[in-house]
PDB file of C-alpha atoms in Angstrom:
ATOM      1  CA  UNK A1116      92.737 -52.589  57.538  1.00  0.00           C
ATOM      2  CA  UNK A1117      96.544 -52.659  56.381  1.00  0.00           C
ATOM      3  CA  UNK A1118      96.959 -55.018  53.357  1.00  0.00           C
ATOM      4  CA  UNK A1119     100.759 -54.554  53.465  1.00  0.00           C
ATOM      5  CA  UNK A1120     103.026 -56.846  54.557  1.00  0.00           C
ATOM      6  CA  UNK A1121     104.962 -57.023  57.368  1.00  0.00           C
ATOM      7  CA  UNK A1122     109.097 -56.701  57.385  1.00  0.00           C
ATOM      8  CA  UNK A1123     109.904 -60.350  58.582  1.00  0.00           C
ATOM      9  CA  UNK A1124     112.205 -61.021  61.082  1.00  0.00           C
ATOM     10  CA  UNK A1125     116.002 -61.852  59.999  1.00  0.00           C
ATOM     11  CA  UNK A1126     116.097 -64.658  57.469  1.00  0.00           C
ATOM     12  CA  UNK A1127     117.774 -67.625  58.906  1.00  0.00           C
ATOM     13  CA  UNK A1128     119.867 -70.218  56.872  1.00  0.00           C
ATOM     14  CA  UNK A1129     118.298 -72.868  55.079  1.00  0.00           C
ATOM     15  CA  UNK A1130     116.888 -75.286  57.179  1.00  0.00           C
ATOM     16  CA  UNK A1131     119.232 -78.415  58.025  1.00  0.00           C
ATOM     17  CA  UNK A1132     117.140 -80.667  55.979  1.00  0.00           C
ATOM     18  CA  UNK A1133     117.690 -77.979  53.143  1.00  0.00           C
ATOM     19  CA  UNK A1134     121.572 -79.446  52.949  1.00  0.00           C
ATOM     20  CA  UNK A1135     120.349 -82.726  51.652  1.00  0.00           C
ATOM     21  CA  UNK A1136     117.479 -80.878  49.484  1.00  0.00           C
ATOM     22  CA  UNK A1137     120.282 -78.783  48.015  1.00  0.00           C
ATOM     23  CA  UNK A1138     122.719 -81.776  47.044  1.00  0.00           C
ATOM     24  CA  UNK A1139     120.026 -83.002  45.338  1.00  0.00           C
ATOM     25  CA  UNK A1140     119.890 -80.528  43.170  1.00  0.00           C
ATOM     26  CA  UNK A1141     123.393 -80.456  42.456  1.00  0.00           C
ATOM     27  CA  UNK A1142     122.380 -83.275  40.264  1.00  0.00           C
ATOM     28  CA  UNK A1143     119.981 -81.004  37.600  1.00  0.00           C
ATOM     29  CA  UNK A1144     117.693 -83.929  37.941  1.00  0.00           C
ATOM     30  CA  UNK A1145     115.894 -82.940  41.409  1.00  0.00           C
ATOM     31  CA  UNK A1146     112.160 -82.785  42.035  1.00  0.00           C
ATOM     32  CA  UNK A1147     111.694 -80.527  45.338  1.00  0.00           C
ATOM     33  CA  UNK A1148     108.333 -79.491  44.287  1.00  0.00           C
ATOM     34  CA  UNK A1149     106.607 -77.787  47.203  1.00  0.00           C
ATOM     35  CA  UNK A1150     109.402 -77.000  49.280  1.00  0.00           C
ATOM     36  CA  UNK A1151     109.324 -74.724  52.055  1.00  0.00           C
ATOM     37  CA  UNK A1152     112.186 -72.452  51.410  1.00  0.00           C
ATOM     38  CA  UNK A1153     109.811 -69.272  53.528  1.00  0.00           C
ATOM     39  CA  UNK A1154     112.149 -66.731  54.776  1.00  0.00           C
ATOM     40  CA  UNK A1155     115.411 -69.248  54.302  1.00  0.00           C
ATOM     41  CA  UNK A1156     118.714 -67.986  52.898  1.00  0.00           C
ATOM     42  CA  UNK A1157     119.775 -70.588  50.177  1.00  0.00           C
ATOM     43  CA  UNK A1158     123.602 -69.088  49.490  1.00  0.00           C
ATOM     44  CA  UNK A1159     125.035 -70.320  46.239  1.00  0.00           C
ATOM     45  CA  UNK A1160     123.140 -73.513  45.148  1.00  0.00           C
ATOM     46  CA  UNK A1161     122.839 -74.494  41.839  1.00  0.00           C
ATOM     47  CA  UNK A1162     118.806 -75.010  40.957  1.00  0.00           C
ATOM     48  CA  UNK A1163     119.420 -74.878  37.737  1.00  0.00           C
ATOM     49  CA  UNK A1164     116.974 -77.382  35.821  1.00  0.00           C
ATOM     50  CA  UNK A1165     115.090 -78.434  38.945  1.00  0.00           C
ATOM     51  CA  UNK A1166     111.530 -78.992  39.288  1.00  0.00           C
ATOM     52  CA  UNK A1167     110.383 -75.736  42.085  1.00  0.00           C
ATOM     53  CA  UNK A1168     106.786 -76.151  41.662  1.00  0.00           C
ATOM     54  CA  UNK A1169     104.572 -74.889  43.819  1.00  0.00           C
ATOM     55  CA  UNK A1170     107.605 -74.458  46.075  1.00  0.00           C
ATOM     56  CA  UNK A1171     107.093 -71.795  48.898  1.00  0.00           C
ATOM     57  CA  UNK A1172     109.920 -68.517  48.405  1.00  0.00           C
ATOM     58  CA  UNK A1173     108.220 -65.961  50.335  1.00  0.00           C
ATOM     59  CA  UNK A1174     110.864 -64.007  51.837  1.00  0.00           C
ATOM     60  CA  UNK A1175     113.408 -65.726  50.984  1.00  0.00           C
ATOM     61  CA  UNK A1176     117.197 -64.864  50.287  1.00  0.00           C
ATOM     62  CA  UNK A1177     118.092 -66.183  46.558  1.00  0.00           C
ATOM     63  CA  UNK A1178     120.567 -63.905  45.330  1.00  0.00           C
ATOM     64  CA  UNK A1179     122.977 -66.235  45.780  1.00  0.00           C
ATOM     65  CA  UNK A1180     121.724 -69.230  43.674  1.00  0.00           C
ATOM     66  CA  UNK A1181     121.142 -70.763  40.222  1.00  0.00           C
ATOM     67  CA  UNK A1182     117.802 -70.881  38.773  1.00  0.00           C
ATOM     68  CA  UNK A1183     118.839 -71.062  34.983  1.00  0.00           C
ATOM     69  CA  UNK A1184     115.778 -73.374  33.508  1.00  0.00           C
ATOM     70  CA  UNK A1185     114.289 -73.404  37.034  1.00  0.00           C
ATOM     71  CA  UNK A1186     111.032 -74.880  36.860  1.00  0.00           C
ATOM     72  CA  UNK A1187     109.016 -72.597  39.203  1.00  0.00           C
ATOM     73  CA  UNK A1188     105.040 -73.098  37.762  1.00  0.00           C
ATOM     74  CA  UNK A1189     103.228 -72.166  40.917  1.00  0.00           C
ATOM     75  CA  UNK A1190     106.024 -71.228  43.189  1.00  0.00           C
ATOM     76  CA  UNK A1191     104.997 -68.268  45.866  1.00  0.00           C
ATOM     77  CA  UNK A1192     107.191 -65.192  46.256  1.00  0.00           C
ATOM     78  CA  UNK A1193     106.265 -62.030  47.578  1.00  0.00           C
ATOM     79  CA  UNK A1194     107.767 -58.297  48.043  1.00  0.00           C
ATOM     80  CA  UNK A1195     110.323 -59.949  50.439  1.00  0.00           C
ATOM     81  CA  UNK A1196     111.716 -62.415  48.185  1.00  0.00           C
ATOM     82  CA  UNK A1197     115.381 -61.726  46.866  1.00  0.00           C
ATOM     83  CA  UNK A1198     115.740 -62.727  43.333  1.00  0.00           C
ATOM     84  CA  UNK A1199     119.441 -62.768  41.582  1.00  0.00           C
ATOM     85  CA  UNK A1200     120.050 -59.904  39.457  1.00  0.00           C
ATOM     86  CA  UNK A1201     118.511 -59.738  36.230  1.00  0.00           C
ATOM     87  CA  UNK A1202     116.355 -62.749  36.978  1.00  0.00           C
ATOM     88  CA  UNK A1203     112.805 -62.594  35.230  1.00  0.00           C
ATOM     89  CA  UNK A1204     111.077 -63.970  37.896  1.00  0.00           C
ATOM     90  CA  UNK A1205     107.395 -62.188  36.842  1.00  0.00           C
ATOM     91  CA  UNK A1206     107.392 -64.272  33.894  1.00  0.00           C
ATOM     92  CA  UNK A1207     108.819 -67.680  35.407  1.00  0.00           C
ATOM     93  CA  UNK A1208     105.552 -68.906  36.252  1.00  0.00           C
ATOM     94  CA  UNK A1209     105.734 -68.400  40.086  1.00  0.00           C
ATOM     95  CA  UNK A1210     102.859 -66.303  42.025  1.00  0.00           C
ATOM     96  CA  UNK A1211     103.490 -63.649  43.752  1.00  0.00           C
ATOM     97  CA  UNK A1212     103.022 -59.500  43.160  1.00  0.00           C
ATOM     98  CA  UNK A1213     103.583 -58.256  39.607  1.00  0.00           C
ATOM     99  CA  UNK A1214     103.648 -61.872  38.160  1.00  0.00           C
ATOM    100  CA  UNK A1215     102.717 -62.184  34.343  1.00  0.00           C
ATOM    101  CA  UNK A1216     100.203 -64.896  34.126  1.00  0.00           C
ATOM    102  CA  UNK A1217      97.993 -64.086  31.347  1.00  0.00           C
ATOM    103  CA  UNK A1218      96.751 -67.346  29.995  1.00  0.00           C
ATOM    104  CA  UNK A1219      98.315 -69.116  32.941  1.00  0.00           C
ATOM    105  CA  UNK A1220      96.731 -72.696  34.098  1.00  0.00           C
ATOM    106  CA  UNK A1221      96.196 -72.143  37.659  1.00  0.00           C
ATOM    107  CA  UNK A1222      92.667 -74.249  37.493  1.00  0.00           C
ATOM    108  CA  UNK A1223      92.195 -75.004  41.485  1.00  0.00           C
ATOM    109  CA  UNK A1224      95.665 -73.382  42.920  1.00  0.00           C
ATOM    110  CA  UNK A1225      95.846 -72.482  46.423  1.00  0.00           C
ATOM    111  CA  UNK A1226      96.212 -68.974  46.386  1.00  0.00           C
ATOM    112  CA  UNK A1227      94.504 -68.085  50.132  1.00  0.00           C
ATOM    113  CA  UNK A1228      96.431 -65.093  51.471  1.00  0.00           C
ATOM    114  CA  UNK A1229      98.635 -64.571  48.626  1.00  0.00           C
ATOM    115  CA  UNK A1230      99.757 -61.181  47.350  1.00  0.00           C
ATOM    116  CA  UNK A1231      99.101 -60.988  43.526  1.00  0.00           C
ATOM    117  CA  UNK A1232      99.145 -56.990  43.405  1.00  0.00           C
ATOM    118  CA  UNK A1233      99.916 -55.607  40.130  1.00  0.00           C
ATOM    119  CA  UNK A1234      99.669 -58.999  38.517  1.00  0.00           C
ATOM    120  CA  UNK A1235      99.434 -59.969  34.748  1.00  0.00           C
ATOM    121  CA  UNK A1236      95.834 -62.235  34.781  1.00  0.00           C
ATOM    122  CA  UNK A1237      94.426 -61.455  31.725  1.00  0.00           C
ATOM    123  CA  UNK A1238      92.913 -64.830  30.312  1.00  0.00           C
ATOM    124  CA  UNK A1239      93.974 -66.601  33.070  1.00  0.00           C
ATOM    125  CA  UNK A1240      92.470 -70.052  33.569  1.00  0.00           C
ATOM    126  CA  UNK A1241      91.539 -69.410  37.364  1.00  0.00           C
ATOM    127  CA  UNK A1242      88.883 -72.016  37.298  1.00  0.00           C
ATOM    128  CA  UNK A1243      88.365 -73.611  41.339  1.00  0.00           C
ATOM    129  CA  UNK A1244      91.052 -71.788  43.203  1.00  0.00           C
ATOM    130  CA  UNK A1245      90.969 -70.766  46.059  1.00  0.00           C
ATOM    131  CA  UNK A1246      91.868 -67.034  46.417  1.00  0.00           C
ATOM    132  CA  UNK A1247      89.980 -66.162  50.038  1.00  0.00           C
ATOM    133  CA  UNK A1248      91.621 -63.638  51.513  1.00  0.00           C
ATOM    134  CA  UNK A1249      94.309 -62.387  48.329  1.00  0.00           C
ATOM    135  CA  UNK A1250      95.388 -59.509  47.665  1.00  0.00           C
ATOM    136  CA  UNK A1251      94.374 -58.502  43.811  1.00  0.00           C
ATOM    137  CA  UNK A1252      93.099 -54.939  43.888  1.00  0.00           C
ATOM    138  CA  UNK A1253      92.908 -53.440  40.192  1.00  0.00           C
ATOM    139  CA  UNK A1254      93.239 -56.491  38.464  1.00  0.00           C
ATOM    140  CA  UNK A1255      92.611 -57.440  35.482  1.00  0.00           C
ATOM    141  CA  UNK A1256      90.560 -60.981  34.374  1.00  0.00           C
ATOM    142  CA  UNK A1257      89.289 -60.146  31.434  1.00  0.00           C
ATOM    143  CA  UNK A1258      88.099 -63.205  29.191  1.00  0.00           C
ATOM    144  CA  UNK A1259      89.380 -65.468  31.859  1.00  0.00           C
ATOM    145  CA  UNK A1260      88.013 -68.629  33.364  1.00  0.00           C
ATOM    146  CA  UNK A1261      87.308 -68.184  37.243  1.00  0.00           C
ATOM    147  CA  UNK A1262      84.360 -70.244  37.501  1.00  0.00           C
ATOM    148  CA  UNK A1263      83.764 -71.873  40.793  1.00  0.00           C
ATOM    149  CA  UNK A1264      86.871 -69.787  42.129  1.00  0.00           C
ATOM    150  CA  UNK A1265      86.176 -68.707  45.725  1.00  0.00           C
ATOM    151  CA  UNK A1266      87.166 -65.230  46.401  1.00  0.00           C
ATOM    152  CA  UNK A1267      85.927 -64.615  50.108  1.00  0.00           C
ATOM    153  CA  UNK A1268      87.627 -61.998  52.034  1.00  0.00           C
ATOM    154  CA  UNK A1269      89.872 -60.706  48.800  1.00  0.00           C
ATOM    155  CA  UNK A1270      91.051 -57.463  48.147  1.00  0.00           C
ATOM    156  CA  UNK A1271      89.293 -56.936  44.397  1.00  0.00           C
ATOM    157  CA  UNK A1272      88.921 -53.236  44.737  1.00  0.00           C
ATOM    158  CA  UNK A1273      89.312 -51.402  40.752  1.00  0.00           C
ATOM    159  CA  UNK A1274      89.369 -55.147  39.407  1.00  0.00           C
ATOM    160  CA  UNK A1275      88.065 -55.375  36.048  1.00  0.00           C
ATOM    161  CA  UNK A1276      85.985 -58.863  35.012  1.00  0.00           C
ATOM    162  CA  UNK A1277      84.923 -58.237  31.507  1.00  0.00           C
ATOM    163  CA  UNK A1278      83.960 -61.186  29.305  1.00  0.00           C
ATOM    164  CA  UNK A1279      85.291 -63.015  31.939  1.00  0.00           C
ATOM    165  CA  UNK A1280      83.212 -66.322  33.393  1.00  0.00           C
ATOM    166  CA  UNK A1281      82.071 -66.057  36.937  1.00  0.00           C
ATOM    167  CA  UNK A1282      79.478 -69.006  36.715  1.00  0.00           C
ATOM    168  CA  UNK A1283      79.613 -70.624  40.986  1.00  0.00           C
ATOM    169  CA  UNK A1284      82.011 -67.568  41.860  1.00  0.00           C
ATOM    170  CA  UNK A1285      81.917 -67.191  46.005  1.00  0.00           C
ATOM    171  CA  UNK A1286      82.456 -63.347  46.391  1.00  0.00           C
ATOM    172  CA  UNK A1287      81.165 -63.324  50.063  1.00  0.00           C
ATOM    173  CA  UNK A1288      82.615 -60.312  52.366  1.00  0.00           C
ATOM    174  CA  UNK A1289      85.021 -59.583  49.279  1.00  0.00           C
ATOM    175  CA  UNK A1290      86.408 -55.677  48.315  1.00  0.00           C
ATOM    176  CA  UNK A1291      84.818 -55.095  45.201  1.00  0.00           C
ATOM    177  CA  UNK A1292      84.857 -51.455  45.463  1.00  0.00           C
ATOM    178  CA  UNK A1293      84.631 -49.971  42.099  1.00  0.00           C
ATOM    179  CA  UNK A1294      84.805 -53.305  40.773  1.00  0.00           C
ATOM    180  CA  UNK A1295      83.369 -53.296  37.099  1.00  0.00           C
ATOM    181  CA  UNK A1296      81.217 -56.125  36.089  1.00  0.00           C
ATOM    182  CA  UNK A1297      80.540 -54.547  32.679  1.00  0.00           C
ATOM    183  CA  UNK A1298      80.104 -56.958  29.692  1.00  0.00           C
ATOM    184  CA  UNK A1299      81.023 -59.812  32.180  1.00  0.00           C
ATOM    185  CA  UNK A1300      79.926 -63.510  30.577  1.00  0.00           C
ATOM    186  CA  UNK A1301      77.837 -65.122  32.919  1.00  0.00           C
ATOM    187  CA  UNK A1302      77.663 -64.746  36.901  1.00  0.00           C
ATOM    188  CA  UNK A1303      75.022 -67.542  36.787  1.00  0.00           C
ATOM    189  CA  UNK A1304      75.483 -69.074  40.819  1.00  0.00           C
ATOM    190  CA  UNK A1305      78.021 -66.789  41.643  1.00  0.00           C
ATOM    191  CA  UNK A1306      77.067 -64.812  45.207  1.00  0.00           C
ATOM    192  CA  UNK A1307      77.798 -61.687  46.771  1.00  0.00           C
ATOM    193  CA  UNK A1308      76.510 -62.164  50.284  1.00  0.00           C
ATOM    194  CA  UNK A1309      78.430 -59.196  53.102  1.00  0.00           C
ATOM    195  CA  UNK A1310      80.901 -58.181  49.533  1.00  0.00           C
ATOM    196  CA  UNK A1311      81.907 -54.034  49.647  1.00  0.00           C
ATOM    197  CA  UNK A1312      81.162 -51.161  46.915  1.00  0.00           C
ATOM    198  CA  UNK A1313      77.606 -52.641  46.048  1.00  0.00           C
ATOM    199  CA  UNK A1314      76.637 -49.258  45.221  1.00  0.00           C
ATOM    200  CA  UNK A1315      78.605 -49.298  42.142  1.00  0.00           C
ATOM    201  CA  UNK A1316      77.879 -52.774  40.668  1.00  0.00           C
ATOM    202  CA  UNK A1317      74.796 -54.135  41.798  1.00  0.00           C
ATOM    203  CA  UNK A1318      71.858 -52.992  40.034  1.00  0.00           C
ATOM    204  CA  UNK A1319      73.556 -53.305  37.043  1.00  0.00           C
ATOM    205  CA  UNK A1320      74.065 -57.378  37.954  1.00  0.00           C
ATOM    206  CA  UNK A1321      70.499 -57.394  38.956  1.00  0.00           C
ATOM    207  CA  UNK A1322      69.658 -56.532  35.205  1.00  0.00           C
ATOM    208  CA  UNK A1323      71.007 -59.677  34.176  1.00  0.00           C
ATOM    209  CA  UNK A1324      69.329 -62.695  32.489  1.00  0.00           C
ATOM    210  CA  UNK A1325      66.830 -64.932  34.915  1.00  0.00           C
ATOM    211  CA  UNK A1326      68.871 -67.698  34.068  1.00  0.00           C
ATOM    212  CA  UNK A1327      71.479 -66.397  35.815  1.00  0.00           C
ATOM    213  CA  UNK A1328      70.108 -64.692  38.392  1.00  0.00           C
ATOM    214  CA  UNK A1329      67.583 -67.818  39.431  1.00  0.00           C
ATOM    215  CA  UNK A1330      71.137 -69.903  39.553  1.00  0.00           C
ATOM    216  CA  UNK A1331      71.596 -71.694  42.886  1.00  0.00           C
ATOM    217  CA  UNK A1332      74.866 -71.596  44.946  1.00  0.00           C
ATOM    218  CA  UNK A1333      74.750 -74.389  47.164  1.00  0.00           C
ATOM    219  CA  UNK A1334      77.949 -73.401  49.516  1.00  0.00           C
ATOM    220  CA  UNK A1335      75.651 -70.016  50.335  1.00  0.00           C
ATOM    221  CA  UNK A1336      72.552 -71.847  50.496  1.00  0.00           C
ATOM    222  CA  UNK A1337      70.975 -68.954  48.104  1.00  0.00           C
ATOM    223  CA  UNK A1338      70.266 -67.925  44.708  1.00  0.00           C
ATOM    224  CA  UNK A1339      72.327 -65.050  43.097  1.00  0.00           C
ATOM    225  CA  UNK A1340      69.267 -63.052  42.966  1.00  0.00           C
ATOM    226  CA  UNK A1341      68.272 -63.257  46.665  1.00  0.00           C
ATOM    227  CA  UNK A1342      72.367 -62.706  47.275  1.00  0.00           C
ATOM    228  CA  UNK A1343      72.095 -59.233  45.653  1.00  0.00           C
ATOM    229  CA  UNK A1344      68.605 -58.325  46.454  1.00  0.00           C
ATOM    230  CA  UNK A1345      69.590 -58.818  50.166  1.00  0.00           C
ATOM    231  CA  UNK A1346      72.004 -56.311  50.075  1.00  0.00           C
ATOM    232  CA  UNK A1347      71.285 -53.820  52.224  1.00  0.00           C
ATOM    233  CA  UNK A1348      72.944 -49.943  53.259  1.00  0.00           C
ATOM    234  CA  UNK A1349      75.849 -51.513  54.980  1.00  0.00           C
ATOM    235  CA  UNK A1350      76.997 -54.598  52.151  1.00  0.00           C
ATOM    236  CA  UNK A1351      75.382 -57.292  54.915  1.00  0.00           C
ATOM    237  CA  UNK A1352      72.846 -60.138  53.675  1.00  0.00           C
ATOM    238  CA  UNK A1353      71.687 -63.212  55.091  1.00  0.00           C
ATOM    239  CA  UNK A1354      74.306 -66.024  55.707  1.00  0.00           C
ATOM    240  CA  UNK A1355      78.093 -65.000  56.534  1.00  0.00           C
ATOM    241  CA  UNK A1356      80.755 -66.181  53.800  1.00  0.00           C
ATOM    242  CA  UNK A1357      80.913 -69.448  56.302  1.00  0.00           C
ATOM    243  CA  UNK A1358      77.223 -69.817  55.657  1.00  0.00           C
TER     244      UNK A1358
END
């Protein structure tokens, strides 16, 4: 399967309803939180000071503009986005690859499908999201909060998840190819039904207290016992991750 992106097609100019969006901003004073700037072309608009949460930059053109006090908490980029020179957009508070969000507050973000490669996440407060289907291969959570976080279909392969709390976690049909679970704090309810690389973590999980293991998950229907014991040669059990 090819996790990379595809080249997008030519970006296009901001959207016609972008011209009002943008004089708005003119103003420093603007709230266009959870725009959709995807693949747009802003040209030289001042954003600086405006409120860009959770606003949507994938593949979009900013070279051009302002974003001087920007706030961008929870904005999505990705490999396609064009940032103005010397802008530190990894540590602006926006998701996307590379971004440094250790000790970030993304408690029930929307992350499905998002490309978080070679992100920061150490201590991150990941707590309800929903990251089915992300990209996050060799990343590290240590100490960080994902309970309840729902991880179907993600790319987790190399992650690292020590001391970090996995309590309701939904890894169904996940990559966790040479995952390591070692000295994680609890996976009490968290399930593992059709996940990858169960060679290399599950007996160790299995060894963990009854209290944990005896945990019901009630989106699986299952116990995080029977979701590992089920396991069999080819990573199936019981229930697909719509179960």
């Amino acid at each position: 399967m090819d996790h990379h992106p595809s080249r997008p097609t030519p970006i296009p100019d901001a959207p016609p309803q972008g011209g009002a969006i943008m004089a708005e901003a003119d103003d420093r004073t603007a709230d266009v939180r959870g725009t959709n700037w995807q693949g747009c072309r802003l040209g030289a608009v001042d954003l600086r000071g405006v409120k860009l949460c959770r606003a949507d930059v994938r593949g979009a053109d900013l070279r051009e503009a302002r974003l001087e006090g920007a706030d961008l908490a929870l904005a999505r980029y990705d490999g396609f986005t064009r940032w103005p020179p010397g802008f530190a957009y990894a540590r602006s508070g926006a998701v996307g690859p590379g971004a440094k969000l250790g000790g970030a507050f993304l408690n029930t973000a929307d992350l499905r499908g998002m490309d978080l490669r070679g992100a920061f996440m150490l201590g991150v407060y990941l707590s309800g999201a929903d990251c089915r289907g992300a990209l996050m291969q060799d990343t590290g959570f240590a100490n960080g909060d994902l309970r309840r976080s729902r991880f179907c279909g993600a790319l987790l392969t190399g992650s690292r998840f020590a001391y970090a709390q996995l309590e309701g976690c939904d890894f169904r049909a996940a990559d966790l190819r040479g995952a390591d679970f070692s000295a994680v704090e609890s996976i009490a309810g968290a399930v593992f039904t059709g996940a990858l690389g169960w060679e290399d973590w599950r007996d160790e999980l299995l060894s963990r207290p009854c209290q944990e293991l005896d945990c019901w998950n009630r989106l699986a229907r299952c116990t995080t016992r029977e979701s590992l014991e089920a396991i069999d040669a080819h990573g199936n059990t019981p229930g697909g991750p719509h179960g």
